[in-house]
Coordinates of C-alpha atoms and ligand atoms in Angstrom, one line a residue:
X1 CA 0.0 -0.1 0.0
X2 CA 2.7 2.3 0.5
X3 CA 5.5 3.6 -1.4
X4 CA 8.2 2.1 -0.3
X5 CA 6.0 -1.1 -1.2
X6 CA 5.9 -0.8 -4.4
X7 CA 9.5 0.4 -4.7
X8 CA 11.5 -2.4 -3.0
X9 CA 9.4 -5.8 -4.4
X10 CA 12.5 -7.2 -5.4
X11 CA 12.7 -7.5 -2.3
X12 CA 11.8 -10.6 0.1
X13 CA 8.7 -10.1 1.6
X14 CA 9.0 -10.0 5.2
X15 CA 5.3 -9.9 7.1
X16 CA 4.5 -8.6 9.8
X17 CA 2.0 -10.0 12.9
X18 CA 1.1 -7.4 14.9
X19 CA 0.0 -9.1 18.3
X20 CA -0.7 -5.3 21.0
X21 CA -4.2 -7.2 21.3
X22 CA -3.2 -10.7 23.0
X23 CA 0.2 -10.6 23.6
X24 CA 0.0 -6.8 24.2
X25 CA -3.0 -6.8 26.1
X26 CA -2.6 -9.4 28.6
X27 CA 0.0 -7.2 30.9
X28 CA -0.5 -5.8 33.7
X29 CA -2.7 -2.3 33.3
X30 CA -2.8 -2.7 29.7
X31 CA -6.6 -4.6 29.7
X32 CA -9.0 -2.4 26.2
X33 CA -12.0 -2.0 26.1
X34 CA -13.7 -3.9 23.5
X35 CA -14.8 -1.0 21.7
X36 CA -10.9 0.0 21.9
X37 CA -9.8 -2.7 20.8
X38 CA -11.7 -2.6 17.7
X39 CA -10.5 1.2 17.2
X40 CA -6.7 -0.7 17.1
X41 CA -7.5 -3.1 14.8
X42 CA -9.3 -1.3 12.2
X43 CA -6.5 0.9 12.1
X44 CA -3.1 -1.5 12.0
X45 CA -5.3 -2.9 9.9
X46 CA -5.6 0.2 7.9
X47 CA -2.0 0.6 8.1
X48 CA -0.6 -2.1 6.1
X49 CA 0.3 -4.1 8.9
X50 CA -0.2 -8.5 7.2
X51 CA -1.6 -9.9 9.9
X52 CA -3.1 -8.2 13.1
X53 CA -4.2 -11.8 15.6
X54 CA -6.6 -10.4 18.0
X55 CA -7.1 -12.3 20.9
X56 CA -8.0 -15.3 22.9
X57 CA -11.2 -16.8 22.2
X58 CA -10.9 -19.7 24.7
X59 CA -9.7 -17.1 27.6
X60 CA -12.9 -15.3 28.5
X61 CA -16.8 -14.6 26.5
X62 CA -14.8 -10.9 25.7
X63 CA -12.4 -12.4 24.4
X64 CA -13.8 -14.6 22.3
X65 CA -16.4 -11.9 20.7
X66 CA -14.3 -9.0 20.0
X67 CA -11.9 -12.1 18.0
X68 CA -14.9 -12.6 16.4
X69 CA -15.9 -8.7 15.8
X70 CA -12.3 -8.1 14.4
X71 CA -12.6 -10.6 12.0
X72 CA -15.8 -9.3 11.0
X73 CA -14.8 -6.0 9.9
X74 CA -11.0 -6.5 9.0
X75 CA -10.9 -5.3 5.0
X76 CA -7.5 -6.7 4.8
X77 CA -4.8 -8.3 7.3
X78 CA -5.2 -11.6 8.6
X79 CA -7.4 -12.1 11.8
X80 CA -5.4 -14.1 13.9
X81 CA -7.0 -16.2 17.4
X82 CA -4.3 -17.6 20.5
X83 CA -5.2 -21.0 21.5
X84 CA -3.3 -23.9 23.6
X85 CA -3.0 -27.2 22.0
X86 CA -6.3 -28.6 23.3
X87 CA -9.3 -28.6 20.8
X88 CA -11.5 -27.8 22.8
X89 CA -9.5 -24.6 22.2
X90 CA -9.9 -24.6 19.1
X91 CA -13.0 -25.1 18.2
X92 CA -14.1 -21.7 20.5
X93 CA -10.6 -20.2 18.0
X94 CA -12.3 -21.5 15.4
X95 CA -15.8 -20.5 15.3
X96 CA -14.5 -16.7 16.1
X97 CA -12.3 -16.5 13.5
X98 CA -14.6 -17.5 11.2
X99 CA -16.3 -14.3 9.6
X100 CA -12.3 -13.2 9.0
X101 CA -11.6 -13.2 4.6
X102 CA -8.8 -14.8 6.1
X103 CA -8.5 -16.1 9.1
X104 CA -5.9 -18.7 11.4
X105 CA -5.5 -20.9 14.3
X106 CA -2.3 -19.8 16.2
X107 CA -1.6 -22.8 18.3
X108 CA 0.8 -23.2 20.6
X109 CA 2.6 -25.7 22.9
X110 CA 5.6 -25.6 25.5
X111 CA 8.8 -27.5 24.3
X112 CA 11.4 -27.0 26.4
X113 CA 13.2 -29.2 29.2
X114 CA 11.5 -27.2 31.9
X115 CA 8.5 -26.2 30.4
X116 CA 7.1 -29.2 29.6
X117 CA 7.7 -30.8 33.4
X118 CA 7.0 -28.9 34.8
X119 CA 4.5 -26.3 33.9
X120 CA 2.0 -29.2 31.5
X121 CA 3.3 -32.4 33.8
X122 CA 3.9 -33.9 30.1
X123 CA 6.0 -35.7 28.6
X124 CA 8.0 -34.8 24.6
X125 CA 5.8 -37.7 23.8
X126 CA 3.0 -36.4 24.4
X127 CA 3.5 -33.1 22.9
X128 CA 4.2 -34.2 19.9
X129 CA 1.4 -36.1 19.7
X130 CA -0.7 -32.4 20.4
X131 CA 0.7 -30.5 18.5
X132 CA -0.9 -33.0 15.9
X133 CA -4.0 -33.3 16.9
X134 CA -4.4 -29.5 17.6
X135 CA -2.3 -28.6 13.5
X136 CA -4.6 -31.3 12.5
X137 CA -8.4 -30.2 14.2
X138 CA -7.0 -26.3 13.5
X139 CA -7.3 -27.3 9.7
X140 CA -10.3 -28.5 9.9
X141 CA -11.8 -24.6 9.8
X142 CA -8.9 -22.9 7.9
X143 CA -5.6 -24.1 5.9
X144 CA -4.0 -20.9 7.9
X145 CA -2.7 -21.8 10.7
X146 CA 0.4 -21.1 13.1
X147 CA 1.8 -23.5 15.3
X148 CA 4.3 -22.2 18.1
X149 CA 7.0 -23.6 20.1
X150 CA 6.9 -22.4 23.6
X151 CA 9.8 -21.5 24.8
X152 CA 11.6 -22.6 21.5
X153 CA 15.0 -20.3 22.1
X154 CA 15.9 -23.2 25.6
X155 CA 14.3 -26.7 23.2
X156 CA 16.6 -29.6 22.9
X157 CA 17.3 -29.0 18.9
X158 CA 16.6 -32.6 18.5
X159 CA 13.3 -32.5 19.8
X160 CA 12.3 -29.3 17.9
X161 CA 13.6 -30.4 14.1
X162 CA 11.8 -33.4 15.4
X163 CA 8.4 -31.6 16.3
X164 CA 8.6 -29.3 14.4
X165 CA 8.4 -31.8 10.8
X166 CA 5.7 -33.7 12.3
X167 CA 3.6 -29.7 12.8
X168 CA 4.4 -28.9 9.1
X169 CA 3.3 -32.4 8.4
X170 CA 0.1 -32.1 9.7
X171 CA -0.4 -29.3 8.4
X172 CA 0.4 -26.0 9.8
X173 CA 1.8 -23.7 7.2
X174 CA 3.1 -20.7 9.3
X175 CA 6.1 -21.9 12.1
X176 CA 6.7 -20.0 15.5
X177 CA 9.6 -20.4 17.7
X178 CA 9.4 -17.5 20.5
X179 CA 12.7 -15.8 22.7
X180 CA 9.4 -16.2 24.8
X181 CA 11.8 -15.7 27.1
X182 CA 13.7 -13.1 26.2
X183 CA 16.9 -14.7 27.1
X184 CA 17.8 -15.6 23.6
X185 CA 21.0 -13.1 22.0
X186 CA 21.3 -12.0 18.2
X187 CA 24.2 -15.1 17.3
X188 CA 22.6 -17.7 18.7
X189 CA 18.8 -16.6 17.2
X190 CA 20.3 -16.5 13.8
X191 CA 21.7 -19.4 14.8
X192 CA 18.6 -21.9 15.9
X193 CA 16.8 -20.3 12.6
X194 CA 19.7 -21.7 10.3
X195 CA 20.5 -25.0 11.7
X196 CA 15.9 -25.5 12.3
X197 CA 15.6 -25.3 8.5
X198 CA 18.4 -26.7 7.5
X199 CA 17.6 -30.0 8.9
X200 CA 14.1 -30.3 8.5
X201 CA 12.9 -32.1 6.1
X202 CA 9.3 -29.7 4.8
X203 CA 11.2 -26.5 6.4
X204 CA 10.9 -25.2 2.8
X205 CA 6.7 -26.1 2.8
X206 CA 6.4 -23.8 6.0
X207 CA 6.8 -19.9 7.0
X208 CA 9.4 -19.4 9.7
X209 CA 7.8 -16.4 12.2
X210 CA 10.1 -15.1 15.2
X211 CA 8.2 -13.8 18.3
X212 CA 11.0 -11.8 20.9
X213 CA 10.9 -10.4 24.2
X214 CA 12.4 -7.7 26.2
X215 CA 13.4 -9.0 28.6
X216 CA 17.9 -7.8 28.3
X217 CA 16.6 -5.5 25.8
X218 CA 17.4 -6.9 22.9
X219 CA 13.8 -7.9 21.3
X220 CA 14.6 -6.0 18.1
X221 CA 17.7 -7.2 17.8
X222 CA 16.9 -10.3 18.2
X223 CA 14.1 -10.1 15.6
X224 CA 15.9 -9.0 13.0
X225 CA 18.9 -11.3 13.2
X226 CA 16.0 -14.7 13.5
X227 CA 14.7 -13.1 9.9
X228 CA 18.9 -13.0 8.9
X229 CA 18.1 -16.4 10.1
X230 CA 15.8 -17.1 7.4
X231 CA 12.4 -16.4 8.8
X232 CA 9.8 -14.3 7.5
X233 CA 7.5 -13.3 10.0
X234 CA 8.3 -10.7 12.9
X235 CA 5.5 -10.8 15.8
X236 CA 5.7 -7.8 17.8
X237 CA 3.4 -5.2 19.9
X238 CA 2.2 -1.0 19.0
X239 CA 4.9 1.0 22.0
X240 CA 7.0 -2.6 22.9
X241 CA 3.8 -3.5 25.0
X242 CA 3.6 -6.7 26.4
X243 CA 4.8 -9.6 29.3
X244 CA 7.2 -8.1 31.1
X245 CA 9.4 -6.3 29.0
X246 CA 7.7 -6.5 26.1
X247 CA 7.7 -7.7 22.9
X248 CA 9.6 -6.4 19.9
X249 CA 8.4 -3.3 18.9
X250 CA 6.9 -2.5 16.1
X251 CA 8.2 1.1 14.7
X252 CA 11.2 0.1 14.7
X253 CA 11.5 -3.0 12.7
X254 CA 9.5 -1.0 10.9
X255 CA 11.9 1.5 10.5
X256 CA 15.5 -0.7 11.1
X257 CA 14.0 -2.3 8.1
X258 CA 13.2 1.0 6.4
X259 CA 16.0 3.2 7.3
X260 CA 18.3 0.5 6.2
X261 CA 17.2 -1.3 3.5
X262 CA 21.3 -1.5 2.4
X263 CA 22.0 -4.6 5.2
X264 CA 18.1 -5.0 5.9
X265 CA 17.2 -5.5 2.1
X266 CA 13.3 -6.4 2.9
X267 CA 10.0 -5.7 1.7
X268 CA 7.6 -4.4 4.1
X269 CA 4.1 -3.6 3.2
X270 CA 3.0 -0.9 6.6
X271 CA 2.4 2.3 5.9
X272 CA 5.4 4.0 7.5
X273 CA 3.6 7.6 8.2
X274 CA 0.4 6.4 10.8
X275 CA 3.0 4.6 13.1
X276 CA 2.6 8.1 15.3
X277 CA -0.8 8.1 15.1
X278 CA -0.5 3.9 16.0
X279 CA 1.5 4.7 19.3
X280 CA -0.5 7.9 20.6
X281 CA -4.5 5.2 20.3
X282 CA -2.1 2.1 22.0
X283 CA -1.0 5.1 24.9
X284 CA -4.0 6.3 24.8
X285 CA -6.0 3.3 24.9
X286 CA -4.5 1.4 27.4
X287 CA -2.9 4.3 29.1
X288 CA 0.4 3.6 29.0
X289 CA 3.3 6.1 28.9
X290 CA 5.9 6.3 26.4
X291 CA 8.8 6.3 27.0
X292 CA 9.7 10.2 26.6
X293 CA 13.2 8.5 24.6
X294 CA 11.9 6.4 23.3
X295 CA 12.6 4.9 19.5
X296 CA 11.2 6.8 16.8
X297 CA 7.8 7.4 18.5
X298 CA 8.4 9.2 21.8
X299 CA 8.0 12.3 23.0
X300 CA 12.0 13.6 22.4
X301 CA 12.9 10.8 19.3
X302 CA 13.1 13.9 16.7
X303 CA 14.2 17.0 19.5
X304 CA 17.7 18.4 19.4
X305 CA 17.5 20.4 22.3
X306 CA 22.1 20.6 22.7
X307 CA 23.4 24.2 20.9
X308 CA 26.4 21.0 18.6
X309 CA 23.1 19.8 17.8
X310 CA 20.7 22.6 17.1
X311 CA 23.5 24.0 15.0
X312 CA 24.6 20.3 13.1
X313 CA 20.6 21.2 12.0
X314 CA 20.2 24.3 11.0
X315 CA 22.9 23.3 8.8
X316 CA 21.7 20.5 7.3
X317 CA 18.8 18.6 9.1
X318 CA 21.2 15.0 7.9
X319 CA 23.5 16.2 10.1
X320 CA 22.1 14.1 13.2
X321 CA 19.0 12.6 11.8
X322 CA 18.8 9.3 10.0
X323 CA 15.1 9.6 9.2
X324 CA 12.0 12.1 9.0
X325 CA 10.0 12.9 11.6
X326 CA 7.0 13.2 8.9
X327 CA 8.2 9.2 7.8
X328 CA 6.8 8.8 10.8
X329 CA 3.9 10.8 10.9
X330 CA 5.2 13.6 12.7
X331 CA 4.3 17.2 11.3
X332 CA 5.6 19.9 12.2
X333 CA 3.4 22.2 13.3
X334 CA 1.2 24.8 11.0
X335 CA -2.1 25.8 12.8
X336 CA -1.1 26.9 16.3
X337 CA -4.6 26.9 18.4
X338 CA -5.9 29.5 21.2
X339 CA -9.0 30.4 22.3
X340 CA -10.1 32.4 19.2
X341 CA -9.9 29.2 17.2
X342 CA -13.2 28.2 15.2
X343 CA -14.5 24.8 14.9
X344 CA -13.2 24.4 11.2
X345 CA -9.3 25.3 13.0
X346 CA -9.7 23.3 15.0
X347 CA -11.2 19.9 13.0
X348 CA -8.2 20.7 11.0
X349 CA -5.2 20.4 13.6
X350 CA -7.3 16.6 14.4
X351 CA -6.5 16.6 10.9
X352 CA -3.5 16.8 10.4
X353 CA -2.4 15.0 14.3
X354 CA -4.0 12.0 12.3
X355 CA -7.7 12.0 14.6
X356 CA -10.7 10.7 12.8
X357 CA -13.1 11.8 15.6
X358 CA -16.9 11.5 14.1
X359 CA -19.8 14.7 14.5
X360 CA -20.2 13.4 18.9
X361 CA -17.0 13.4 20.0
X362 CA -15.8 15.7 17.8
X363 CA -18.3 18.2 19.3
X364 CA -17.3 17.8 22.9
X365 CA -13.5 17.6 21.9
X366 CA -14.3 21.2 20.7
X367 CA -15.9 22.0 24.1
X368 CA -13.4 20.6 26.3
X369 CA -10.5 22.3 24.0
X370 CA -12.8 25.8 24.2
X371 CA -12.8 25.0 27.7
X372 CA -8.9 24.4 28.1
X373 CA -8.6 28.0 25.5
X374 CA -10.2 30.1 28.1
X375 CA -8.1 28.8 30.5
X376 CA -4.8 28.9 29.0
X377 CA -2.5 31.1 26.9
X378 CA -0.4 28.5 24.5
X379 CA -2.8 25.5 23.8
X380 CA -0.3 22.6 22.6
X381 CA -0.5 20.1 20.0
X382 CA -0.1 17.2 23.6
X383 CA -2.3 19.4 25.3
X384 CA -5.5 18.5 22.1
X385 CA -3.1 15.2 21.9
X386 CA -4.3 14.5 26.1
X387 CA -8.4 16.2 26.1
X388 CA -9.2 14.6 22.3
X389 CA -7.5 10.7 23.8
X390 CA -9.3 11.7 27.2
X391 CA -12.7 12.0 25.3
X392 CA -11.9 9.8 23.2
X393 CA -11.7 6.3 26.3
X394 CA -14.0 7.9 27.7
X395 CA -17.1 8.6 25.3
X396 CA -19.4 5.5 26.2
X397 CA -18.4 5.4 29.9
X398 CA -21.8 4.6 32.2
X399 CA -19.5 7.2 35.2
X400 CA -19.1 10.4 34.6
X401 CA -17.3 13.3 36.8
X402 CA -19.6 16.0 37.1
X403 CA -18.3 18.6 39.4
X404 CA -16.3 19.1 41.8
X405 CA -15.0 21.2 45.1
X406 CA -11.9 20.3 46.7
X407 CA -10.6 22.4 50.6
X408 CA -6.8 22.0 50.7
X409 CA -4.3 23.3 52.8
X410 CA -2.6 22.5 55.7
X411 CA -5.7 22.8 57.9
X412 CA -6.7 19.6 57.4
X413 CA -8.9 17.8 57.5
X414 CA -8.6 17.7 53.6
X415 CA -12.2 17.4 51.8
X416 CA -13.6 16.8 48.0
X417 CA -17.4 17.0 47.7
X418 CA -17.8 15.2 44.6
X419 CA -20.8 14.8 41.5
X420 CA -20.6 12.4 39.5
X421 CA -23.3 11.2 37.0
X422 CA -24.0 7.7 36.8
X423 CA -26.3 6.0 33.8
X424 CA -27.3 9.6 33.9
X425 CA -28.7 10.3 37.8
X426 CA -26.6 13.0 39.7
X427 CA -25.1 11.7 42.9
X428 CA -22.9 13.7 45.1
X429 CA -21.2 12.8 47.6
X430 CA -18.5 14.8 51.0
X431 CA -15.1 13.1 51.4
X432 CA -12.3 12.9 54.0
X433 CA -9.2 12.3 53.5
X434 CA -5.2 12.4 54.0
X435 CA -5.2 14.8 51.6
X436 CA -6.6 16.6 48.5
X437 CA -6.4 12.6 46.5
X438 CA -7.2 10.7 49.3
X439 CA -10.5 12.1 49.5
X440 CA -11.4 12.2 46.3
X441 CA -10.9 8.7 46.1
X442 CA -12.9 8.2 48.7
X443 CA -15.8 9.7 47.7
X444 CA -15.9 7.6 44.1
X445 CA -15.3 4.8 46.6
X446 CA -18.1 5.8 48.8
X447 CA -21.0 6.9 45.6
X448 CA -19.3 3.6 43.3
X449 CA -18.9 1.4 46.5
X450 CA -16.2 -1.0 44.8
X451 CA -14.1 -3.7 45.7
X452 CA -11.0 -2.3 43.7
X453 CA -7.2 -1.9 44.8
X454 CA -5.8 1.1 43.8
X455 CA -1.7 0.0 42.7
X456 CA -0.6 3.1 40.9
X457 CA -1.5 6.0 41.1
X458 CA 0.9 8.4 38.6
X459 CA 0.9 12.5 37.1
X460 CA 2.9 14.2 35.1
X461 CA 2.9 17.5 33.2
X462 CA 1.6 16.8 29.5
X463 CA 3.4 20.9 28.2
X464 CA 5.1 23.1 30.0
X465 CA 4.3 25.5 32.6
X466 CA 2.7 25.9 35.1
X467 CA -0.7 26.6 33.6
X468 CA -0.1 23.3 31.7
X469 CA -2.5 20.1 31.6
X470 CA -2.2 17.6 34.0
X471 CA -1.9 13.3 32.9
X472 CA -2.9 10.5 35.9
X473 CA -2.6 7.0 35.4
X474 CA -5.0 5.5 38.5
X475 CA -4.3 1.7 37.6
X476 CA -6.9 -0.6 39.9
X477 CA -7.1 -4.3 40.3
X478 CA -9.4 -6.7 40.4
X479 CA -9.1 -10.9 40.8
X480 CA -6.0 -10.8 38.9
X481 CA -6.8 -7.9 36.7
X482 CA -5.4 -4.6 35.9
X483 CA -6.9 -1.6 34.0
X484 CA -5.7 1.9 33.9
X485 CA -7.2 4.2 33.4
X486 CA -6.2 8.0 33.0
X487 CA -7.9 12.1 32.9
X488 CA -6.1 15.6 32.0
X489 CA -7.6 19.0 34.0
X490 CA -5.1 22.4 34.1
X491 CA -6.5 21.2 37.5
X492 CA -3.9 17.9 38.9
X493 CA -7.5 17.6 41.3
X494 CA -10.4 16.8 38.4
X495 CA -7.2 15.6 36.3
X496 CA -6.9 12.6 39.2
X497 CA -10.7 11.9 39.8
X498 CA -11.5 11.2 36.4
X499 CA -9.2 9.1 36.3
X500 CA -10.5 7.4 39.0
X501 CA -13.4 6.9 37.2
X502 CA -12.2 6.5 34.1
X503 CA -10.3 2.6 35.0
X504 CA -13.2 2.3 37.3
X505 CA -15.0 2.6 34.0
X506 CA -13.0 0.2 31.9
X507 CA -13.0 -2.6 35.0
X508 CA -16.9 -2.5 34.8
X509 CA -17.1 -2.8 31.1
X510 CA -14.8 -6.0 31.6
X511 CA -16.8 -7.4 34.4
X512 CA -20.2 -6.6 31.8
X513 CA -17.6 -8.9 29.0
X514 CA -16.6 -11.7 31.7
X515 CA -13.3 -10.5 31.2
X516 CA -12.5 -10.1 34.5
X517 CA -9.6 -13.1 35.8
X518 CA -9.1 -14.2 32.1
X519 CA -6.6 -16.1 30.9
X520 CA -2.9 -15.7 30.2
X521 CA -0.9 -16.8 26.9
X522 CA 3.1 -15.9 27.7
Ligands
LIG1 O1 6.0 -15.4 24.0 C1 5.2 -16.4 23.8 O2 6.0 -17.6 23.6 C2 4.0 -16.8 23.4 C3 3.4 -17.4 22.0 C4 1.8 -18.0 23.3 C5 3.3 -17.7 21.2 O3 3.3 -15.8 23.0
LIG2 ZN1 5.0 -13.9 23.6

């Protein structure tokens, strides 16, 4: 779809398999609601991701429904569902991907001695038979079946070759050899693919895939090394979110291949100018902030602060820039927004920033922008992004913050009078606490009784200046499942109330969809 694609059509195609909605979503606090998952999937589909792993259908009814709905909506990508090797899991996954134009069942089982004996309590022969049965069953639903050897990088080579051969013979069309625990190194991972491909007699009948976790910070380097070893599919996530230290980051892989085509001669179909938008959307819906110095999409990725660098940049951007901000969708600000800006300019600004809001969401966001512009001299792009992201995430919330008055200061007890709209019903409660934030949260607890525990409360300023908006993150946990809510406002206490309520809304949505306490894969 992109111009790069047509220019590189003589190069080997490497498929991008995005697992933000599965491996990414299952890390603590990154839970997304059904609507958020659809929004992320739509964006991934339109940016040219080849395969979207939409979820783990046997994990919960909520996961099943979102995989099925994403399968129904996808226009371009293959939609994959994850499944253990149990036949009931495979059947559930097969049903979930049925509506897809092109659907894939991705089944996995551990193959390392440690995992087989300690985690599964199975012998290698049982694991082998389970693989054959699962792949055979999966092929009765689709001819696109991926099989993964969980903990492949700690698996004995003889057994690996035997089981890979058996999986391909049973009908697997993609073989994924994950570095589940983020333990391997580039040389080792490359050699593993070279050896397996050379030793397995039917290896030419399947596409090999890399899947790397980032525990030692080598996930992207390892993924590219696996490709050098012959893999032609890379599994990755937007912003690198995922279990523990995360997965290989999609934007880093795509831009490494695009920028270093001289040594990475592969064709990738992802439209790079949509990377920044994807990063922002995933950060907003998961409430996982992107590290400032994160490659490609971090706030500082294209900022040049030191005098020497600025001097060079003024003469030629090539002195310190190996790729342009525009190539990843970071546009130079052309419209400066303030309290005199009208609706048309606001709509134009959102378009420039990559947002595509429906009429109702646009009206709500514009109202909040006007309110902000009245209180803040300069409204930066970051301010607009914070309030629009807030609007997108809270659009269908059952509980909303209506009003808040706080008494704070040296003479306690601090207190908060909070009014919430709960399913259209306005209720007010006054509470005290050990500080104003505690008082607000106590008021929320009184108005919406719940058993979730507070795991994290975090504040950061969206921009500089004392009139900057505060962006607050609140993580709540219930039944072993964590969700994060975010709120933005120039008043830190209002932002805190919004963030807590946003997290509660997410918990409520997940409860309703049977998500709490759901299963996880690695
Ligand atoms: O890390 C891993 O091994 C996985 C598999 C389920 C593919 O995520
Ligand atoms: Zn994984």
